[in-house]
Amino acid sequence: MFGFAKHIFSLRFAFLLLIGAILVAVYQNEVKQLWSSALGKYMDSVPESTETVITQQQLAMCNGEDGNPICLALLGVVFDVSKGIKHYGTGCSYNFFVGRDASASFVTGDFENYDPETSDDVLTLKPSDLLELAKWQQFYEKEYTYKGKLIGRFYDEQGKSTSYHKKFLALVDQAETVKAQKDELRKKYPGCNIKWSEETGTRVWCTPTSGDGIERSWIGYPRKLFSRDNKNFHCACVPEKDLDNAMFKAYDNCAPNAFECFYRV
């Protein structure tokens, strides 16, 4: 008797599933709308994750005094550096950075003059300086405790990136691209050996291992390889087949096929 009832229940359940599938097929658009509406209401009820934001005044209080932690901000990101008190404590070498965002000084080396209006203004720095700042930030992320985002130049009251921060990130990306191009050029055209003496001035010359020290099958000829701004240059060893490339300039008073040249600044 019990087995028969179980069989009847299974048939009814299968019949209901069949009816449900038919209804879904017929009214699939309505079902999708109903499901989307229900899911949307659920997602609206889930609270968004909030970023910890810190004001300039709060950061200034994190100076290691009266039991407060020692904090600093770099590129708008606040770190607790209390464990490095021997570096950041009162009277220590990096105490200048405590309680503020003095990002520019990480690369300028100016630990004497602090101007809150310009101390974290970094967009006018050289591309190499921007890359150095990015490395400093990676260091702090690895070595110290993240506390939050500083409301100001890099992040707004909700902890979201400002247009200034986005410009900074774009410049860093650009600087990384340029650096990669320079590194590729240095691999292709290794640097020269360089020696200075008061008697002869600066001597530059090429050998099979000049530049990176890795032996190659050719020696090359010393040429000036200028930077993109055409203001600075370094000496590169250039194979004969590439000597006509416009990016290279010969040294004054040096024979075109000479392996060494002399010049004075």
XYZ file of C-alpha atoms in Angstrom:
265
model
C 0.000 0.000 0.000
C 2.799 2.374 0.979
C 4.697 1.522 -2.210
C 1.657 2.252 -4.362
C 1.181 5.671 -2.683
C 4.843 6.489 -3.214
C 4.473 5.604 -6.897
C 1.417 7.882 -7.244
C 3.325 10.744 -5.536
C 6.278 10.329 -7.918
C 3.930 10.479 -10.921
C 2.258 13.633 -9.593
C 5.661 15.265 -8.910
C 6.850 14.442 -12.426
C 3.595 15.814 -13.826
C 4.066 19.073 -11.886
C 7.641 19.398 -13.182
C 6.364 18.903 -16.717
C 3.682 21.565 -16.262
C 6.298 23.929 -14.764
C 8.661 23.432 -17.703
C 5.821 24.125 -20.152
C 4.847 27.320 -18.321
C 8.483 28.525 -18.265
C 8.794 27.861 -21.999
C 5.569 29.724 -22.755
C 6.183 32.652 -20.417
C 10.002 32.750 -20.525
C 10.195 36.545 -21.014
C 7.943 37.175 -18.034
C 9.973 34.707 -15.942
C 13.223 36.451 -16.875
C 11.816 39.842 -15.890
C 10.532 38.474 -12.583
C 13.900 36.864 -11.838
C 15.840 40.028 -12.748
C 13.585 42.135 -10.540
C 13.971 39.780 -7.584
C 17.759 39.580 -8.041
C 18.040 43.358 -8.339
C 16.117 43.887 -5.092
C 18.390 41.372 -3.378
C 21.572 43.039 -4.620
C 20.252 46.431 -3.512
C 19.799 45.042 -0.025
C 23.456 43.869 0.151
C 25.601 46.654 1.622
C 28.544 47.800 -0.507
C 32.025 47.379 0.908
C 33.249 50.684 2.318
C 36.791 51.970 2.010
C 38.427 53.400 5.123
C 39.051 57.079 4.528
C 41.250 59.297 6.674
C 41.238 63.077 6.919
C 44.318 65.287 6.969
C 43.592 66.108 10.616
C 43.359 62.435 11.597
C 46.604 61.654 9.817
C 48.368 64.545 11.584
C 47.441 62.991 14.939
C 49.184 59.716 13.995
C 52.541 61.113 15.086
C 53.547 58.541 17.694
C 52.754 60.852 20.596
C 50.297 60.236 23.473
C 49.959 56.579 22.536
C 49.041 57.271 18.930
C 50.502 55.142 16.131
C 53.073 56.464 13.683
C 51.593 56.879 10.219
C 52.474 58.482 6.924
C 50.802 58.813 3.561
C 52.353 58.111 0.199
C 50.435 58.953 -2.970
C 47.313 59.273 -0.851
C 47.618 55.855 0.797
C 48.081 55.770 4.583
C 50.422 53.272 6.248
C 51.094 52.505 9.902
C 54.894 52.526 10.237
C 55.011 52.166 14.027
C 57.206 49.065 13.818
C 59.843 51.211 12.114
C 60.074 53.637 15.022
C 63.875 53.701 14.772
C 63.434 55.312 11.361
C 60.226 57.316 11.874
C 60.307 58.227 15.554
C 60.933 61.740 16.843
C 64.368 62.954 15.784
C 64.891 60.055 13.357
C 65.832 60.397 9.700
C 62.357 59.791 8.225
C 60.292 61.559 10.871
C 59.744 64.329 8.305
C 57.155 62.099 6.576
C 55.131 61.277 9.678
C 51.553 62.574 9.893
C 51.482 63.928 6.343
C 51.678 63.116 2.655
C 55.039 64.405 1.465
C 55.269 62.155 -1.580
C 57.392 64.562 -3.617
C 60.166 64.526 -1.018
C 60.659 60.785 -1.495
C 62.399 61.592 -4.776
C 63.475 65.230 -4.377
C 65.227 64.566 -1.069
C 63.974 67.845 0.373
C 63.394 67.072 4.056
C 63.601 70.669 5.232
C 60.811 72.561 3.522
C 57.227 71.340 3.879
C 54.387 73.044 2.036
C 51.039 71.240 2.483
C 49.822 72.752 -0.796
C 52.554 71.138 -2.903
C 54.068 68.338 -0.817
C 52.057 65.619 -2.594
C 51.973 67.272 -6.029
C 53.967 64.863 -8.199
C 52.661 65.242 -11.759
C 55.488 67.587 -12.757
C 58.214 65.150 -11.677
C 60.369 63.338 -14.213
C 59.120 59.959 -15.491
C 61.977 58.210 -13.685
C 60.902 59.908 -10.438
C 57.322 58.703 -10.919
C 58.580 55.146 -11.315
C 60.649 55.580 -8.160
C 57.537 56.697 -6.261
C 55.669 53.632 -7.499
C 58.505 51.470 -6.146
C 58.317 53.238 -2.788
C 54.607 52.519 -2.616
C 55.229 48.831 -3.346
C 57.799 48.819 -0.543
C 55.347 50.240 1.992
C 52.612 47.855 0.876
C 54.980 44.959 1.549
C 56.641 46.135 4.751
C 53.991 48.111 6.638
C 50.308 48.019 7.556
C 47.759 49.587 5.242
C 45.320 51.870 7.106
C 43.196 53.553 4.432
C 42.944 56.304 1.839
C 43.720 59.931 2.592
C 41.022 62.393 1.546
C 42.724 64.924 -0.661
C 44.597 65.057 -3.931
C 44.479 61.340 -4.766
C 41.205 60.124 -3.206
C 37.810 61.682 -2.507
C 35.536 61.364 0.554
C 34.387 57.888 -0.570
C 37.946 56.647 -1.080
C 37.605 56.685 -4.861
C 40.406 57.777 -7.175
C 40.338 61.423 -8.201
C 41.085 62.640 -11.708
C 44.514 63.647 -10.411
C 45.226 60.094 -9.275
C 44.114 58.730 -12.633
C 46.468 61.150 -14.411
C 49.288 59.962 -12.161
C 48.593 56.311 -12.974
C 48.503 57.124 -16.696
C 51.874 58.878 -16.442
C 53.356 55.911 -14.588
C 52.133 53.568 -17.329
C 53.675 55.864 -19.916
C 56.958 56.017 -17.989
C 57.057 52.212 -17.738
C 56.571 51.945 -21.504
C 59.388 54.410 -22.186
C 61.663 52.617 -19.724
C 60.970 49.279 -21.404
C 61.867 50.829 -24.752
C 65.104 52.232 -23.309
C 65.996 48.878 -21.760
C 65.406 47.199 -25.106
C 67.680 49.739 -26.816
C 70.391 49.169 -24.215
C 70.239 45.444 -24.885
C 70.476 46.016 -28.617
C 73.104 48.753 -28.321
C 75.171 48.181 -25.139
C 76.769 51.071 -23.343
C 80.400 52.082 -23.819
C 83.227 51.842 -21.336
C 83.817 55.297 -19.844
C 86.858 56.761 -18.109
C 87.732 60.320 -17.187
C 91.104 61.872 -16.553
C 92.176 65.490 -16.218
C 94.765 64.995 -18.930
C 92.604 63.492 -21.689
C 89.054 64.335 -20.597
C 86.364 61.679 -21.044
C 87.299 58.550 -22.940
C 84.604 56.254 -24.349
C 85.387 52.958 -26.052
C 83.790 49.683 -27.069
C 84.853 46.106 -26.400
C 83.068 42.751 -26.910
C 81.877 42.921 -23.279
C 81.270 46.658 -22.786
C 77.923 47.755 -21.422
C 76.279 44.838 -19.643
C 79.423 42.705 -19.455
C 77.890 39.935 -21.566
C 80.213 38.857 -24.340
C 78.979 39.391 -27.888
C 80.338 38.573 -31.341
C 80.817 42.219 -32.377
C 82.598 45.214 -30.834
C 80.731 48.237 -32.152
C 81.598 51.896 -32.526
C 80.968 54.570 -29.866
C 78.064 56.857 -30.741
C 75.876 59.350 -28.897
C 72.390 57.949 -28.290
C 70.077 60.787 -27.288
C 66.999 60.593 -25.074
C 63.536 61.400 -26.427
C 63.833 65.062 -25.394
C 67.078 65.270 -27.411
C 68.817 66.960 -24.465
C 70.704 64.123 -22.802
C 72.651 61.268 -24.306
C 74.684 58.255 -23.332
C 77.409 56.447 -25.208
C 76.246 53.329 -27.055
C 78.243 50.722 -28.943
C 76.698 50.453 -32.402
C 77.325 47.698 -34.964
C 78.484 48.876 -38.386
C 75.197 47.994 -40.105
C 73.283 50.476 -37.902
C 75.665 53.445 -38.009
C 73.462 55.326 -40.485
C 70.468 55.282 -38.139
C 69.388 58.857 -37.384
C 69.116 58.176 -33.660
C 72.932 58.028 -33.408
C 75.377 60.909 -33.619
C 79.141 60.649 -33.982
C 81.497 62.251 -31.457
C 83.250 65.388 -32.609
C 86.852 64.979 -33.706
C 86.557 61.198 -33.709
C 87.094 59.004 -36.762
C 83.884 57.228 -37.934
C 85.467 53.776 -37.592
C 87.313 54.441 -34.321
C 86.677 52.101 -31.406
C 87.412 54.883 -28.905
C 86.688 58.615 -28.724
C 87.683 61.480 -26.430
C 85.683 64.572 -25.510
C 85.486 67.299 -22.911
C 82.309 68.729 -21.421
